[in-house]
Coordinates of C-alpha atoms and ligand atoms in Angstrom, one line a residue:
X14 CA 88.3 124.9 94.6
X15 CA 89.0 128.7 94.9
X16 CA 87.6 130.2 98.1
X17 CA 84.9 132.6 97.1
X18 CA 85.5 134.8 100.1
X19 CA 88.8 136.0 98.8
X20 CA 89.7 138.0 95.8
X21 CA 93.4 138.5 96.3
X22 CA 95.4 135.9 94.4
X23 CA 98.9 137.0 95.4
X24 CA 99.7 136.5 99.0
X25 CA 98.4 136.6 102.5
X26 CA 100.0 139.0 105.1
X27 CA 101.5 137.1 108.1
X28 CA 99.6 137.9 111.2
X29 CA 101.0 137.6 114.7
X30 CA 99.1 135.6 117.3
X31 CA 97.0 137.4 119.9
X32 CA 99.4 138.3 122.8
X33 CA 97.6 136.2 125.4
X34 CA 97.8 133.0 123.3
X35 CA 101.4 133.8 122.3
X36 CA 102.4 134.1 126.0
X37 CA 100.5 130.9 127.0
X38 CA 102.2 128.9 124.2
X39 CA 105.6 130.3 125.1
X40 CA 105.1 129.4 128.8
X41 CA 103.9 125.9 128.2
X42 CA 105.5 124.7 124.9
X43 CA 107.8 122.2 126.7
X44 CA 105.1 120.8 128.9
X45 CA 102.7 120.4 125.9
X46 CA 105.3 118.3 124.2
X47 CA 106.4 116.1 127.1
X48 CA 103.4 115.7 129.3
X49 CA 99.7 115.0 129.0
X50 CA 98.4 117.4 131.8
X51 CA 97.6 120.3 129.6
X52 CA 95.9 118.3 126.8
X53 CA 92.5 119.6 127.9
X54 CA 93.6 123.3 127.8
X55 CA 94.9 123.5 124.2
X56 CA 91.5 123.7 122.4
X57 CA 90.0 126.4 124.7
X58 CA 93.2 128.5 124.4
X59 CA 93.1 128.4 120.6
X60 CA 89.4 129.0 120.6
X61 CA 89.6 132.0 122.9
X62 CA 92.0 133.6 120.4
X63 CA 89.4 133.1 117.7
X64 CA 91.7 130.9 115.6
X65 CA 89.0 128.3 114.5
X66 CA 87.0 131.1 112.8
X67 CA 89.9 132.1 110.5
X68 CA 89.2 131.2 106.9
X69 CA 85.5 130.5 107.6
X70 CA 82.9 132.8 105.9
X71 CA 81.5 135.5 108.2
X72 CA 77.9 134.4 107.2
X73 CA 78.6 131.0 108.8
X74 CA 80.1 132.4 112.1
X75 CA 83.7 132.7 110.9
X76 CA 85.9 135.8 110.7
X77 CA 86.3 135.6 107.0
X78 CA 89.4 135.2 104.8
X79 CA 90.2 131.9 103.2
X80 CA 92.2 128.7 103.7
X81 CA 95.5 130.6 103.3
X82 CA 94.7 132.6 106.4
X83 CA 94.1 129.3 108.3
X84 CA 97.5 128.0 107.0
X85 CA 99.2 131.2 108.2
X86 CA 97.6 130.8 111.6
X87 CA 98.5 127.1 112.0
X88 CA 102.1 128.1 111.0
X89 CA 102.2 130.8 113.6
X90 CA 101.1 128.3 116.3
X91 CA 103.6 125.8 115.0
X92 CA 106.4 128.3 115.5
X93 CA 105.6 128.0 119.2
X94 CA 104.3 124.5 119.7
X95 CA 103.8 121.7 117.2
X96 CA 101.5 119.9 119.7
X97 CA 99.1 122.8 119.6
X98 CA 99.5 123.3 115.9
X99 CA 98.5 119.6 115.3
X100 CA 95.5 119.9 117.6
X101 CA 94.6 123.1 115.6
X102 CA 95.0 121.3 112.3
X103 CA 92.9 118.3 113.3
X104 CA 90.1 120.6 114.6
X105 CA 90.2 123.0 111.7
X106 CA 90.3 120.2 109.2
X107 CA 87.2 118.7 110.7
X108 CA 85.6 122.2 110.4
X109 CA 86.6 122.2 106.8
X110 CA 84.8 118.8 106.2
X111 CA 81.6 120.3 107.8
X112 CA 82.0 123.4 105.6
X113 CA 82.4 121.4 102.4
X114 CA 79.7 118.8 103.3
X115 CA 76.4 119.3 101.6
X116 CA 74.6 117.9 104.7
X117 CA 72.7 120.8 106.4
X118 CA 71.8 118.7 109.4
X119 CA 75.5 118.0 110.1
X120 CA 76.3 121.7 109.7
X121 CA 73.4 122.7 112.0
X122 CA 74.6 120.3 114.7
X123 CA 78.3 120.8 114.7
X124 CA 79.5 124.0 113.1
X125 CA 78.9 126.5 115.9
X126 CA 80.2 124.4 118.8
X127 CA 83.3 123.6 116.7
X128 CA 84.0 127.2 115.8
X129 CA 83.6 128.1 119.5
X130 CA 85.9 125.3 120.5
X131 CA 83.2 123.9 122.8
X132 CA 83.6 120.5 121.2
X133 CA 86.7 119.0 119.7
X134 CA 86.8 117.8 116.1
X135 CA 89.1 115.0 115.2
X136 CA 90.0 113.7 111.8
X137 CA 90.7 110.0 111.5
X138 CA 91.2 110.0 107.8
X139 CA 94.7 108.5 107.5
X140 CA 93.1 105.2 107.0
X141 CA 90.9 106.7 104.2
X142 CA 93.9 108.4 102.5
X143 CA 95.8 105.1 102.6
X144 CA 92.7 103.3 101.3
X145 CA 92.4 105.6 98.4
X146 CA 96.1 104.8 97.6
X147 CA 95.4 101.1 97.8
X148 CA 97.7 100.6 100.8
X149 CA 95.1 99.6 103.5
X150 CA 91.5 98.4 103.7
X151 CA 88.9 100.6 105.5
X152 CA 88.9 99.9 109.2
X153 CA 85.2 100.8 109.9
X154 CA 82.2 99.1 108.4
X155 CA 78.6 100.2 108.3
X156 CA 75.7 97.6 108.4
X157 CA 72.2 98.7 107.6
X158 CA 70.1 99.2 110.7
X159 CA 66.6 100.5 110.1
X160 CA 66.8 103.9 108.3
X161 CA 70.4 104.3 109.3
X162 CA 73.4 102.2 110.0
X163 CA 75.5 100.7 112.7
X164 CA 79.2 101.2 112.7
X165 CA 81.9 98.7 113.8
X166 CA 85.7 98.9 113.7
X167 CA 88.4 101.1 115.0
X168 CA 91.1 103.7 114.3
X169 CA 94.6 103.2 115.7
X170 CA 95.7 106.8 115.8
X171 CA 93.5 109.9 116.2
X172 CA 94.4 113.3 117.7
X173 CA 92.2 115.8 119.5
X174 CA 90.1 113.1 121.1
X175 CA 89.4 115.5 123.9
X176 CA 88.3 113.7 127.1
X177 CA 85.8 116.5 127.6
X178 CA 84.0 115.6 124.3
X179 CA 84.8 115.0 120.7
X180 CA 83.4 114.3 117.3
X181 CA 85.5 112.4 114.8
X182 CA 85.4 111.8 111.1
X183 CA 86.2 108.4 109.5
X184 CA 85.8 106.7 106.2
X185 CA 83.4 103.8 106.3
X186 CA 82.7 100.8 104.2
X187 CA 79.0 101.0 103.2
X188 CA 76.6 98.1 102.7
X189 CA 74.8 97.0 99.5
X190 CA 77.7 97.9 97.2
X191 CA 77.5 101.6 97.9
X192 CA 80.8 103.6 97.7
X193 CA 82.7 104.2 100.9
X194 CA 81.3 107.2 102.9
X195 CA 82.8 109.7 105.3
X196 CA 80.9 109.7 108.6
X197 CA 81.0 111.6 111.9
X198 CA 80.6 109.9 115.2
X199 CA 80.5 111.6 118.6
X200 CA 82.7 110.4 121.5
X201 CA 79.6 110.0 123.8
X202 CA 77.6 107.9 121.3
X203 CA 76.7 104.4 122.6
X204 CA 79.4 101.9 121.6
X205 CA 82.3 104.4 121.2
X206 CA 85.4 103.6 123.4
X207 CA 88.5 105.8 123.6
X208 CA 91.8 104.3 124.7
X209 CA 94.0 106.1 127.2
X210 CA 96.3 108.6 125.6
X211 CA 99.0 106.8 123.5
X212 CA 102.5 106.8 125.2
X213 CA 104.1 109.2 122.6
X214 CA 107.7 110.3 122.6
X215 CA 106.6 113.9 121.8
X216 CA 103.3 115.8 121.2
X217 CA 102.0 114.2 124.4
X218 CA 99.5 117.0 125.1
X219 CA 97.7 116.3 121.8
X220 CA 94.9 114.0 123.1
X221 CA 96.1 111.3 120.7
X222 CA 94.5 107.9 121.3
X223 CA 92.9 104.9 119.6
X224 CA 89.1 104.6 119.3
X225 CA 86.9 101.5 118.9
X226 CA 83.3 101.4 117.6
X227 CA 81.0 98.6 118.6
X228 CA 77.5 98.8 117.0
X229 CA 77.5 102.6 117.1
X230 CA 74.2 104.0 115.6
X231 CA 74.6 106.4 112.7
X232 CA 72.0 108.3 110.7
X233 CA 71.7 110.6 107.8
X234 CA 72.6 113.6 110.0
X235 CA 76.0 112.0 110.6
X236 CA 77.0 111.7 106.9
X237 CA 79.8 114.1 105.9
X238 CA 79.8 112.7 102.4
X239 CA 78.2 109.7 100.8
X240 CA 81.1 109.2 98.3
X241 CA 84.5 109.4 100.0
X242 CA 86.2 109.0 96.6
X243 CA 84.8 112.3 95.4
X244 CA 84.9 114.1 98.7
X245 CA 88.4 113.4 99.9
X246 CA 90.2 114.6 96.7
X247 CA 88.0 117.8 96.9
X248 CA 89.0 118.6 100.5
X249 CA 92.6 117.5 100.0
X250 CA 94.1 120.9 99.1
X251 CA 92.8 122.4 102.4
X252 CA 93.7 119.2 104.3
X253 CA 97.2 119.1 103.0
X254 CA 97.7 122.9 102.8
X255 CA 96.8 123.4 106.5
X256 CA 99.0 120.4 107.4
X257 CA 101.9 122.1 105.6
X258 CA 101.3 125.0 108.0
X259 CA 102.9 122.8 110.7
X260 CA 106.1 122.4 108.6
X261 CA 106.2 126.1 107.7
X262 CA 106.0 127.2 111.4
X263 CA 108.5 124.7 112.6
X264 CA 111.0 125.5 109.9
X265 CA 110.6 129.3 110.6
X266 CA 111.3 128.8 114.3
X267 CA 114.4 126.7 113.7
X268 CA 115.8 129.1 111.1
X269 CA 115.2 132.0 113.3
X270 CA 117.0 130.3 116.1
X271 CA 119.9 129.2 113.8
X272 CA 120.2 132.8 112.5
X273 CA 120.4 134.2 116.0
X274 CA 123.1 131.6 116.9
X275 CA 125.0 132.4 113.8
X276 CA 125.0 136.1 114.7
X277 CA 126.8 135.1 117.9
X278 CA 129.2 132.4 116.8
X279 CA 129.2 130.2 113.6
X280 CA 129.1 132.9 111.0
X281 CA 130.1 130.4 108.3
X282 CA 126.6 128.9 108.4
X283 CA 124.8 132.2 107.9
X284 CA 124.6 131.9 104.1
X285 CA 123.1 128.4 104.3
X286 CA 120.5 129.6 106.8
X287 CA 119.6 132.5 104.5
X288 CA 119.4 130.2 101.4
X289 CA 117.1 127.8 103.2
X290 CA 115.0 130.8 104.4
X291 CA 114.6 131.8 100.7
X292 CA 113.7 128.3 99.7
X293 CA 111.1 128.2 102.4
X294 CA 109.6 131.6 101.4
X295 CA 109.4 130.3 97.8
X296 CA 107.7 127.1 98.8
X297 CA 105.2 128.9 101.0
X298 CA 104.4 131.3 98.2
X299 CA 103.8 128.4 95.7
X300 CA 101.7 126.6 98.3
X301 CA 99.4 129.6 99.0
X302 CA 99.0 130.3 95.4
X303 CA 98.1 126.8 94.4
X304 CA 95.7 126.3 97.3
X305 CA 94.0 129.6 96.4
X306 CA 93.7 129.4 92.7
X307 CA 92.3 125.9 92.7
X308 CA 95.1 124.2 90.7
X309 CA 95.7 121.5 93.3
X310 CA 92.1 120.3 92.9
X311 CA 92.9 118.8 89.5
X312 CA 96.7 118.5 89.9
X313 CA 97.7 116.8 93.2
X314 CA 101.2 116.0 92.2
X315 CA 102.7 119.5 92.6
X316 CA 101.1 119.8 96.0
X317 CA 102.5 116.4 97.0
X318 CA 105.9 117.7 95.9
X319 CA 105.5 120.8 97.9
X320 CA 104.6 118.8 101.0
X321 CA 107.8 116.8 100.5
X322 CA 109.9 119.9 99.9
X323 CA 108.6 121.6 103.1
X324 CA 109.3 118.4 105.1
X325 CA 112.9 118.4 103.7
X326 CA 113.3 122.1 104.6
X327 CA 112.2 121.3 108.2
X328 CA 114.8 118.6 108.5
X329 CA 117.5 120.8 107.0
X330 CA 116.5 123.8 109.3
X331 CA 116.6 121.7 112.5
X332 CA 120.0 120.4 111.4
X333 CA 121.3 123.9 110.8
X334 CA 120.0 125.0 114.2
X335 CA 121.9 122.1 115.7
X336 CA 125.1 122.9 113.9
X337 CA 124.8 126.6 114.7
X338 CA 124.5 125.7 118.3
X339 CA 127.2 123.1 118.5
X340 CA 127.7 121.1 121.7
X341 CA 125.5 123.5 123.7
X342 CA 122.5 121.9 122.0
X343 CA 123.2 118.9 124.3
X344 CA 123.2 121.0 127.5
X345 CA 119.8 121.2 129.2
X346 CA 120.7 124.4 131.0
X347 CA 121.1 126.1 127.6
X348 CA 117.4 125.7 126.9
X349 CA 115.2 122.9 125.7
X350 CA 113.8 124.4 122.6
X351 CA 116.1 122.7 120.2
X352 CA 115.5 119.3 121.7
X353 CA 111.8 119.9 121.5
X354 CA 111.9 121.0 117.9
X355 CA 114.1 118.0 117.1
X356 CA 111.4 115.6 118.5
X357 CA 108.6 117.7 116.8
X358 CA 110.4 117.5 113.5
X359 CA 110.3 113.7 113.6
X360 CA 106.5 113.9 113.2
X361 CA 106.6 115.8 109.9
X362 CA 107.6 113.0 107.6
X363 CA 105.2 110.5 109.1
X364 CA 101.9 112.4 109.4
X365 CA 99.5 111.2 106.8
X366 CA 100.1 111.4 103.9
X367 CA 103.6 110.4 105.0
X368 CA 106.6 111.1 102.8
X369 CA 106.7 107.3 102.0
X370 CA 103.1 107.4 100.9
X371 CA 103.6 110.5 98.8
X372 CA 106.7 109.2 97.1
X373 CA 104.9 105.9 96.2
X374 CA 101.9 107.9 94.9
X375 CA 104.2 110.2 92.7
X376 CA 105.9 107.1 91.3
X377 CA 102.5 105.6 90.4
X378 CA 101.4 108.8 88.7
X379 CA 104.6 109.1 86.7
X380 CA 104.3 105.5 85.6
X381 CA 100.7 106.2 84.5
X382 CA 102.1 109.0 82.2
X383 CA 101.1 112.6 81.6
X384 CA 97.4 111.7 81.2
X385 CA 97.2 110.7 84.9
X386 CA 94.3 112.6 86.4
X387 CA 96.3 114.2 89.2
X388 CA 99.3 115.3 87.2
Ligands
LIG424 C1 101.4 111.6 117.1 C2 100.5 111.0 116.0 C3 99.2 111.5 115.8 C4 98.4 111.0 114.8 N1 97.2 111.5 114.7 C5 96.4 111.0 113.7 C6 95.1 111.6 113.4 O1 94.6 112.5 114.1 N2 94.3 111.0 112.5 C7 94.8 110.0 111.7 O2 94.0 109.6 110.8 N3 96.0 109.5 111.8 C8 96.8 110.0 112.8 N4 98.1 109.5 112.9 C9 98.6 108.5 112.0 C10 99.6 109.1 111.0 O3 99.0 110.2 110.4 C11 100.0 108.1 110.0 O4 99.0 107.3 109.5 C12 101.0 107.2 110.4 O5 101.9 107.7 111.4 C13 101.8 106.7 109.2 O6 101.4 105.5 108.8 P1 102.4 104.3 108.9 O7 102.8 104.0 110.2 O8 101.7 103.1 108.1 O9 103.6 104.8 108.0 P2 103.8 104.9 106.4 O10 104.8 106.0 106.2 O11 102.6 105.0 105.7 O12 104.4 103.5 106.0 C14 105.4 102.8 106.8 C15 106.0 101.8 105.9 O13 105.0 101.1 105.2 C16 105.4 100.9 103.8 N5 104.4 101.5 102.8 C17 103.8 102.7 103.0 N6 103.0 102.9 101.9 C18 103.2 101.9 101.1 C19 102.7 101.6 99.8 N7 101.9 102.4 99.1 N8 103.1 100.4 99.2 C20 104.0 99.6 99.8 N9 104.5 99.9 101.0 C21 104.1 101.0 101.7 C22 106.7 101.4 103.6 O14 107.7 100.4 103.8 C23 106.9 102.4 104.8 O15 108.2 102.7 105.1 C24 98.9 110.0 114.0 C25 100.3 109.5 114.1 C26 101.0 110.0 115.1 C27 102.4 109.5 115.3

């Protein structure tokens, strides 16, 4: 769906991060990846820089622009810290669900605290995305309870479950033959239990945990969408586009580092670095165009391919950075940025929709022929 706030259909100017945030990310990027201590600080830092308001209409408390501006901001954060970019993505994607929901009570309760970063928004929709592709059954079930429901089940992975307070989105099996819905539940609702942080090999400051729901009360004000099958494809361009911001930022950082290393030593790699930079710029331009003009609403396949292309560019960029560095990449006293990016890059192919899921989905669509709805 084209964003009505924007009229420009060509491109979005890249904006630098505010200096305070840039300095904080530079100072803590290693710790954010390898330790959990700063997990509580990420959201307030991003909020203080006004990042959650980007791409949100001014009339709703945002700073205007459209989803392309949000993609650009997530990419700028990912250049410094993928942990912070993933927290940003989860939170901003939850904001997008609230924006695209037709539920005014939900908006009234959550939008302002989310924009201000006073409360964390988490998106537990991997399960739903896999459900839509027929890979997995829904892990949360609603039973009728008076005028509302009670929710039971759990989610194995969910990021931005801030210990100081969170609200999460999940797809839910509904009773009485109703279609699956997308619901919000707050971390402090009765019956919600958050696990300790998962023992991750990277992105450890991301507040990633499991969550269990035991007879959690839910009412009409908690409904994001009553029909997940309609809602999820509609939010998918923003969901996936902003997620691609993580790949874009990480690839840019690796290519910049590779180019700097080439300038000093391995000049033979320079052409490959520049070629990859051109491929990245081209993929970014196509992504921004498609997200903006609405074509990914009706044609998901080109967007899936772009997500795959960007993930491949990240892998190639990190590999070029390694090769341009040579053996020094193994020396801790030559800096830890490469090793961090190497670990961060391992997240890109597996974040939902994972490359495996996308490739299977594309195969299904091509088997269904050109009449396939998403082609
Ligand atoms: C650090 C971290 C944070 C996360 N945060 C969140 C979060 O905030 N919210 C959230 O919802 N999730 C989150 N996740 C989950 C994540 O997004 C993915 O769901 C998960 O990592 C990928 O799912 P998977 O392990 O099943 O791997 P997949 O890549 O889906 O699959 C693994 C294997 O399953 C098989 N397979 C997959 N699809 C099919 C198919 N269609 N048919 C047959 N076989 C198939 C293949 O053999 C494949 O190799 C997080 C994960 C990590 C690592």
